[in-house]
PDB file of C-alpha atoms in Angstrom:
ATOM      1  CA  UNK A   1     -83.238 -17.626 -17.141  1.00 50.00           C
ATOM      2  CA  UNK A   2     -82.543 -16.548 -20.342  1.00 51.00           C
ATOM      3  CA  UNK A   3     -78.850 -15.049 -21.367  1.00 52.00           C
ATOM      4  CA  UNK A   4     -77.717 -12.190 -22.669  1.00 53.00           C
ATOM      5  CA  UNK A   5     -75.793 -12.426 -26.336  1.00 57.00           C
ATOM      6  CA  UNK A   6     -74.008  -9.466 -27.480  1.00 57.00           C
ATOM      7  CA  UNK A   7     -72.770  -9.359 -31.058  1.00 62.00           C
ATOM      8  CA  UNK A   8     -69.451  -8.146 -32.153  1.00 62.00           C
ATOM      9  CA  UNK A   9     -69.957  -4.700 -32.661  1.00 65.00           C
ATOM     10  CA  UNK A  10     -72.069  -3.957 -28.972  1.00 60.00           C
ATOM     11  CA  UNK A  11     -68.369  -5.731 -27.472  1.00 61.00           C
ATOM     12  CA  UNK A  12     -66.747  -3.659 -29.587  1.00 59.00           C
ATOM     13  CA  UNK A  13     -68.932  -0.169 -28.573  1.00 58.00           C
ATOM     14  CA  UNK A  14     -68.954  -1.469 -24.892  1.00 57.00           C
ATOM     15  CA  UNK A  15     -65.262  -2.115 -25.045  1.00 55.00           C
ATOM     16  CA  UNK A  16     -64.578   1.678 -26.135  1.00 64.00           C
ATOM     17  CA  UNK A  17     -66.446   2.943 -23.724  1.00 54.00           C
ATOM     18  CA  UNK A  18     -65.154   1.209 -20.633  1.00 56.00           C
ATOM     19  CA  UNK A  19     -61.412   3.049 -22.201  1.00 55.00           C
ATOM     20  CA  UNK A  20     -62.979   6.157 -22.395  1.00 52.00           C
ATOM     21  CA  UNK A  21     -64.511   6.071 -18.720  1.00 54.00           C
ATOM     22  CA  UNK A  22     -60.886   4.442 -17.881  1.00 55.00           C
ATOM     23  CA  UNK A  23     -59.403   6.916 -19.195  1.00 49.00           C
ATOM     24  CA  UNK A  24     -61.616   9.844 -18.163  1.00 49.00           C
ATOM     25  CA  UNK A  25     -61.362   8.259 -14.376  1.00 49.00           C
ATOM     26  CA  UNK A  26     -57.310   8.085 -14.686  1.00 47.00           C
ATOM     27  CA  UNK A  27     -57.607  11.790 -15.927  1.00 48.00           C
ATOM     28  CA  UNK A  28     -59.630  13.291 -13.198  1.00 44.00           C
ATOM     29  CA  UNK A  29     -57.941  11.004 -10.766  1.00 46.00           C
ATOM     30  CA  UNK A  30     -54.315  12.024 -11.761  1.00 45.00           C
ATOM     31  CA  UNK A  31     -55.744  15.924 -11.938  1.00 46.00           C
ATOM     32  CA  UNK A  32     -53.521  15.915 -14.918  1.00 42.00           C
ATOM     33  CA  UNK A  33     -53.887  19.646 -16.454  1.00 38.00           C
ATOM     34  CA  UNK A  34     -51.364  20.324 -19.626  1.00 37.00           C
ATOM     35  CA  UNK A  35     -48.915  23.250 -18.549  1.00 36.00           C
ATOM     36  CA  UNK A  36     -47.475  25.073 -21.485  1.00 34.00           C
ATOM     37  CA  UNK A  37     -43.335  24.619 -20.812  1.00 37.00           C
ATOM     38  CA  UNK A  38     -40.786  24.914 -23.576  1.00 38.00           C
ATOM     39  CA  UNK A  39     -38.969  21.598 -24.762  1.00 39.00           C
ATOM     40  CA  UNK A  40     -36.167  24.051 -23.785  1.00 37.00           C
ATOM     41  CA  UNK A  41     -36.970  23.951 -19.570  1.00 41.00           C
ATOM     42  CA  UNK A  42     -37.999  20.077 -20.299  1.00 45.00           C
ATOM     43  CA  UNK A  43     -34.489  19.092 -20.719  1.00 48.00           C
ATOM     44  CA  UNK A  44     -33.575  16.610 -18.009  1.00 50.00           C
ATOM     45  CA  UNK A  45     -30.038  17.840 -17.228  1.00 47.00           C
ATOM     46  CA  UNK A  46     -31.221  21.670 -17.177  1.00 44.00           C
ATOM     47  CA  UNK A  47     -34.085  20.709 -15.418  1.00 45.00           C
ATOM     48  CA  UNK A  48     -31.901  19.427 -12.251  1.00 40.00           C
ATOM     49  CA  UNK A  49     -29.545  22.500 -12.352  1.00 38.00           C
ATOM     50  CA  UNK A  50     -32.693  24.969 -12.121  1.00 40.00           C
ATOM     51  CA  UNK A  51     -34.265  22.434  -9.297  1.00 42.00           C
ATOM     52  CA  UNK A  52     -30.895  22.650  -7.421  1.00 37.00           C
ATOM     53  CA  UNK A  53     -30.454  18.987  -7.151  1.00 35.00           C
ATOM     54  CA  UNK A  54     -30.448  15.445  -8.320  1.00 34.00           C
ATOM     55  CA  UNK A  55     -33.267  13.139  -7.859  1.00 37.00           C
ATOM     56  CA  UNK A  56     -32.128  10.527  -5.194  1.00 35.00           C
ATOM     57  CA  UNK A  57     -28.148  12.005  -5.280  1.00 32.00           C
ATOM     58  CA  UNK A  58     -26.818  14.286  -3.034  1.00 33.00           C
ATOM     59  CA  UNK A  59     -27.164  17.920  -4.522  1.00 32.00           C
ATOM     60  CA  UNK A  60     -23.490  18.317  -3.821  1.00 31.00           C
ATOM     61  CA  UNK A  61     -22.519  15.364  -5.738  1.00 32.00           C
ATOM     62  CA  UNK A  62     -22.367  16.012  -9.812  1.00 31.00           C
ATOM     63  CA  UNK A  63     -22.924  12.667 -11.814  1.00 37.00           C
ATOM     64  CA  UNK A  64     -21.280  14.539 -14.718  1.00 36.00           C
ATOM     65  CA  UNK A  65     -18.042  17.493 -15.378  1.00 38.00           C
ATOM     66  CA  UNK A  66     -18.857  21.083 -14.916  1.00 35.00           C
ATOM     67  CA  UNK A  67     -17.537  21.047 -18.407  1.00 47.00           C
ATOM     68  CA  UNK A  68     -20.242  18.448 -20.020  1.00 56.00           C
ATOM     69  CA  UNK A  69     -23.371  20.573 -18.616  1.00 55.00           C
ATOM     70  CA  UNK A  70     -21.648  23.734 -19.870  1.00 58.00           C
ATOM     71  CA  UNK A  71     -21.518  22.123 -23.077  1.00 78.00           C
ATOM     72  CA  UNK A  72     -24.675  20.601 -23.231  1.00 91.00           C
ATOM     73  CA  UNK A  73     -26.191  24.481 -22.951  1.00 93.00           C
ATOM     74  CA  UNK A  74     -25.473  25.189 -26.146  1.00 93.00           C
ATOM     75  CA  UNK A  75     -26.179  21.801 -28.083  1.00 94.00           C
ATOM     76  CA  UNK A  76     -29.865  21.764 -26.565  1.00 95.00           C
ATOM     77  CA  UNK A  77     -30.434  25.472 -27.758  1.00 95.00           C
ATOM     78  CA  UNK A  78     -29.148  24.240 -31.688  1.00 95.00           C
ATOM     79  CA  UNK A  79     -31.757  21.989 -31.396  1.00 96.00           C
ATOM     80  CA  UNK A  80     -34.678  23.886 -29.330  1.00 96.00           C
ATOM     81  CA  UNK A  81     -34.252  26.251 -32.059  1.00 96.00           C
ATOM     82  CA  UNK A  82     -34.669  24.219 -35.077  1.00 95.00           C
ATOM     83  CA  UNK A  83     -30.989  23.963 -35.847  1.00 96.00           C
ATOM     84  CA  UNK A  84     -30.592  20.043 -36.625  1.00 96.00           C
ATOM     85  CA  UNK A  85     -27.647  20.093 -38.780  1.00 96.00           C
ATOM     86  CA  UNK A  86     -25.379  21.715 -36.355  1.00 95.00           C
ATOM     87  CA  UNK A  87     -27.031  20.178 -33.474  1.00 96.00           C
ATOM     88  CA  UNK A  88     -26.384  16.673 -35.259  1.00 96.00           C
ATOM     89  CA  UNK A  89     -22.361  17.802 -35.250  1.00 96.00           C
ATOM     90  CA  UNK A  90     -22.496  19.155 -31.797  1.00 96.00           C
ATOM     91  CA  UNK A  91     -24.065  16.416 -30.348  1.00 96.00           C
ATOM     92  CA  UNK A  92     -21.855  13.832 -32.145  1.00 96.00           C
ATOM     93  CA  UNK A  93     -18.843  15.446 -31.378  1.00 95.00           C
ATOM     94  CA  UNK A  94     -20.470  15.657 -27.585  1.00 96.00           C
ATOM     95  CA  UNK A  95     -20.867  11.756 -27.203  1.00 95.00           C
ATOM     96  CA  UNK A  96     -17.348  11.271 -28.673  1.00 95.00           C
ATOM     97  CA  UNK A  97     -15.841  13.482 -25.755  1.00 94.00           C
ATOM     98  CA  UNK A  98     -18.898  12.288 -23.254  1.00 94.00           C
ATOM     99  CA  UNK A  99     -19.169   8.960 -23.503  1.00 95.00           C
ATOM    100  CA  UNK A 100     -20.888   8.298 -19.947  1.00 95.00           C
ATOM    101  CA  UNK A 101     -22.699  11.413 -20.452  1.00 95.00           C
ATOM    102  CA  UNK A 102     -26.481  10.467 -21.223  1.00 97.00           C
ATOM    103  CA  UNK A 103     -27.339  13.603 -22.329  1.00 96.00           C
ATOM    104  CA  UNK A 104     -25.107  13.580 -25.869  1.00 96.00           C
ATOM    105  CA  UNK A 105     -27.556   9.831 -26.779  1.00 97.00           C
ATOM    106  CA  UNK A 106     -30.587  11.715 -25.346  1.00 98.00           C
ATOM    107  CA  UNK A 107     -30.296  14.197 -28.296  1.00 98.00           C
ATOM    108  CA  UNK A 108     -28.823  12.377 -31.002  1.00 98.00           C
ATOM    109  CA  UNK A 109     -32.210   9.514 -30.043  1.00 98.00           C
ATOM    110  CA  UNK A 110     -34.100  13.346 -30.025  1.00 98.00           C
ATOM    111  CA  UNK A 111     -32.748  14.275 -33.911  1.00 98.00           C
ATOM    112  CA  UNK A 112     -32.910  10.808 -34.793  1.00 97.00           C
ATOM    113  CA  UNK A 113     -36.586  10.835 -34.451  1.00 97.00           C
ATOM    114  CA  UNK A 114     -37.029  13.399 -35.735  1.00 96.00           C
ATOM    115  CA  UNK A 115     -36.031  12.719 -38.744  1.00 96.00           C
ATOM    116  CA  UNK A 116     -38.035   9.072 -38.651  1.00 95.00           C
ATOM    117  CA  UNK A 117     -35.354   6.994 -37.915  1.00 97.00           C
ATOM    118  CA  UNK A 118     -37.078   5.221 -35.520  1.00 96.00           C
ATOM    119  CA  UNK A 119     -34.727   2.574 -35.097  1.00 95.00           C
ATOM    120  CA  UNK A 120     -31.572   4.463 -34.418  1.00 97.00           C
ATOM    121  CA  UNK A 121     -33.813   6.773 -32.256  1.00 97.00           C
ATOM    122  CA  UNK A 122     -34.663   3.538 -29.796  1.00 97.00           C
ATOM    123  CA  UNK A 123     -30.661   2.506 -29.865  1.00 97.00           C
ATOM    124  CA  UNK A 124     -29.862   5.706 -28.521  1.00 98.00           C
ATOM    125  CA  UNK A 125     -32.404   6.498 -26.027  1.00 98.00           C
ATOM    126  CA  UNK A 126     -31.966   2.878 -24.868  1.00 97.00           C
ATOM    127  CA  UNK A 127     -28.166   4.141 -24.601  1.00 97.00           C
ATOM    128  CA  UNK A 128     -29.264   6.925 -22.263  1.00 97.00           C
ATOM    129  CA  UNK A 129     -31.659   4.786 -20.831  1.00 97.00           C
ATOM    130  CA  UNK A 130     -28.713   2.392 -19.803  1.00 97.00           C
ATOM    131  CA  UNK A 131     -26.756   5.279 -18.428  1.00 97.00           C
ATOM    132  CA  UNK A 132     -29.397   6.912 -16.323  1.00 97.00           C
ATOM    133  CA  UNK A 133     -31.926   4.513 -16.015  1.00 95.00           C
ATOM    134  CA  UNK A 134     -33.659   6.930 -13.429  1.00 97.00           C
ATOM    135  CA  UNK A 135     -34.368   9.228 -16.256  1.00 97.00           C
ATOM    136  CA  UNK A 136     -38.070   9.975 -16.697  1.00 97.00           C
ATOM    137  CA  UNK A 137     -37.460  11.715 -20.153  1.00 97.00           C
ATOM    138  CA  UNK A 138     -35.175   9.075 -20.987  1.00 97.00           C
ATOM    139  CA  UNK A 139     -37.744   5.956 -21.106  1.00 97.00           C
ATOM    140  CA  UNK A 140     -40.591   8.304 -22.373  1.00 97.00           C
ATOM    141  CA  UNK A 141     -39.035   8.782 -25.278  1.00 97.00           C
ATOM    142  CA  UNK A 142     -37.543   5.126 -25.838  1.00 97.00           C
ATOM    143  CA  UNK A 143     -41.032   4.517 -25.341  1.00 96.00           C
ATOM    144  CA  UNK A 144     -42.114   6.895 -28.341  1.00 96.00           C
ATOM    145  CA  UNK A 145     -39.780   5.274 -30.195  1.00 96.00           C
ATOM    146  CA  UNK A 146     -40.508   1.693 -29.521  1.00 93.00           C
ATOM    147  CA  UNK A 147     -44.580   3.167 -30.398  1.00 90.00           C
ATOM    148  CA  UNK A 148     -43.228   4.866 -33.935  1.00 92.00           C
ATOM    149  CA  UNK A 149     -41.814   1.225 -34.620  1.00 90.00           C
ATOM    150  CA  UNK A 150     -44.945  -0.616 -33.557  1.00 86.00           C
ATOM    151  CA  UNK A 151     -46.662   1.351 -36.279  1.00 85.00           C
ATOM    152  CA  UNK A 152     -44.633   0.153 -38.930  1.00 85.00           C
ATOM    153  CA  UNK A 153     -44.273  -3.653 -37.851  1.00 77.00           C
ATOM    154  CA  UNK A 154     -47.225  -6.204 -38.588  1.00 68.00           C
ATOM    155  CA  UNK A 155     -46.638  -9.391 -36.528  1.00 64.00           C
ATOM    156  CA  UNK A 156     -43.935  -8.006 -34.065  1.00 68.00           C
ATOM    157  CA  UNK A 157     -46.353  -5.124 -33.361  1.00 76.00           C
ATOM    158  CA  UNK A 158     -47.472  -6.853 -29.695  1.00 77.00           C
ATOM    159  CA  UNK A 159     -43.718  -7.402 -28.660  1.00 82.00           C
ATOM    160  CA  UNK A 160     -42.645  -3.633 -29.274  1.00 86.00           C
ATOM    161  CA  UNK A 161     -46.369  -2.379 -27.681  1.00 87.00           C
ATOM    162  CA  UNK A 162     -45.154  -4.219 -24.918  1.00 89.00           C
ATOM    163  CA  UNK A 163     -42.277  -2.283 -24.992  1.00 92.00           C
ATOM    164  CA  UNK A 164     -43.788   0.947 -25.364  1.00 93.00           C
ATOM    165  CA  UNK A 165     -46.258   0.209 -21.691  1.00 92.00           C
ATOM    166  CA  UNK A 166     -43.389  -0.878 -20.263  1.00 95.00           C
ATOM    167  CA  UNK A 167     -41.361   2.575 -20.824  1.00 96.00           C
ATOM    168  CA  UNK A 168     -44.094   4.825 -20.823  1.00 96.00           C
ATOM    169  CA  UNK A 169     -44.859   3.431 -17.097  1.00 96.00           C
ATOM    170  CA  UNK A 170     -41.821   3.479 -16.059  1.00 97.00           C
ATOM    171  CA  UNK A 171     -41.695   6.972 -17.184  1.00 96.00           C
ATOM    172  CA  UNK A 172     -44.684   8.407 -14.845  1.00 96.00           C
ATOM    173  CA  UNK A 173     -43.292   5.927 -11.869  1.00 96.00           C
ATOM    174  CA  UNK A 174     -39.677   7.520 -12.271  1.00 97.00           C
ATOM    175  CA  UNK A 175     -41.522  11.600 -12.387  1.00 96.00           C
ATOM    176  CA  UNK A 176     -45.511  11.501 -11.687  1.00 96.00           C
ATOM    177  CA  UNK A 177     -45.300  15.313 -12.562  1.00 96.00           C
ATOM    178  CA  UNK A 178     -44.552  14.364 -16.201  1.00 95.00           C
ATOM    179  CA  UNK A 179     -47.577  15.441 -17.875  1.00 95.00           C
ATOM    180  CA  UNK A 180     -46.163  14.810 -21.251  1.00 96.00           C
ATOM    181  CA  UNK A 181     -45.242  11.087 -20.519  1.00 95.00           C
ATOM    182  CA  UNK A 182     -48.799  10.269 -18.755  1.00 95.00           C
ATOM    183  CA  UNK A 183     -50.205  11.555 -22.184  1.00 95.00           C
ATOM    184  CA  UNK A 184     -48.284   9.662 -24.070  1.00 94.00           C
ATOM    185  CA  UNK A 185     -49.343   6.267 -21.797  1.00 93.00           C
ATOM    186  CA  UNK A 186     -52.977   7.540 -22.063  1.00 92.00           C
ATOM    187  CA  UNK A 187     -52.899   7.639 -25.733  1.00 90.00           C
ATOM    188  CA  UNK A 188     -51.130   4.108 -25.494  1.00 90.00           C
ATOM    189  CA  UNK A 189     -53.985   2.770 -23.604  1.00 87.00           C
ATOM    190  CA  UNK A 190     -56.319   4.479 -26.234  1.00 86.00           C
ATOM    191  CA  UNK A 191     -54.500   2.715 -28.687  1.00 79.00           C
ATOM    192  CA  UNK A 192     -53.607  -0.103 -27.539  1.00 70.00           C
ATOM    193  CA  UNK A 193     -56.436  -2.243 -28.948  1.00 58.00           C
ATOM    194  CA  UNK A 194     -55.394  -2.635 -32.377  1.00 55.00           C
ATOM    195  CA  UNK A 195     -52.286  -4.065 -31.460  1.00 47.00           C
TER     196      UNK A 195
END
């Protein structure tokens, strides 16, 4: 019987298309279609108020003051509407009268990616995170964030991709409905050969 030898670059076309038929499988599988919501109705904390309730708390129970999701209101429009600077203050100014409120680190991790400052970004969504770990939007974008720094790093690279599956899962396990974070974990698969 004689055997089969494959050179490097028939692995290497065979490997990428066994992800694409993965990929194309988890996609008709998941019947993921891409609705077109604003960042705006994305917002975890508004997102709960318009649904009525809390995922896995008692509607009538509130996690945080009437005051702090007042408040919140107007920070998230500063920075759905391009307004960094003064969401920056509000936001800062939120977290220092908030301090168990999630939603304060949620932004500031939002503007500090924004501006590419990846690592502060991962501190504070690994502060929400830690303070509603149940938080879909919370470990997609710690995930992002651990992705943005995988980029950059050579050798640590594995460690923080690690990091990134690890979120980005946790993240479609927390809200299968998510279509943005089962995106972002399909384009992790796509791209997680390289690291």
């Amino acid at each position: 019987m004689r055997q089969l030898q494959l050179g490097n670059e028939a692995i290497l076309w065979l490997w990428e298309v066994a992800v694409l038929l993965g990929l194309t499988s988890l996609i008709a599988i998941c019947g993921c279609v891409y609705s077109s919501s604003s960042a705006f109705d994305s917002h975890p904390l508004l997102a709960r108020e318009k649904a009525g309730q809390t995922a896995g708390i008692n509607p009538t129970e509130t996690r945080f003051p009437v005051q702090a999701s007042e408040d919140v209101t107007t920070g998230v429009r500063l920075f759905e509407h391009g307004h960094f600077t003064a969401a920056q203050q509000f936001f800062a100014d939120f977290v220092r009268r908030h301090p168990t409120d999630p939603s304060g680190a949620y932004y500031l991790g939002r503007l500090a990616f924004e501006s590419k400052q990846y690592d502060q970004a991962e501190t504070l969504f690994a502060q929400a995170v830690q303070l509603e770990s149940g938080n879909s939007e919370y470990h997609r974008w710690l995930g992002r964030a651990y992705g943005r720094q995988a980029e950059r790093e050579g050798g640590n690279a594995f460690f923080l991709a690690r990091k990134v599956k690890t979120h980005l899962e946790k993240a479609v396990e927390l809200n299968p409905e998510n279509i943005e974070a089962r995106f972002d974990l399909m384009e992790y698969y796509l791209q997680a050969p390289p690291f």
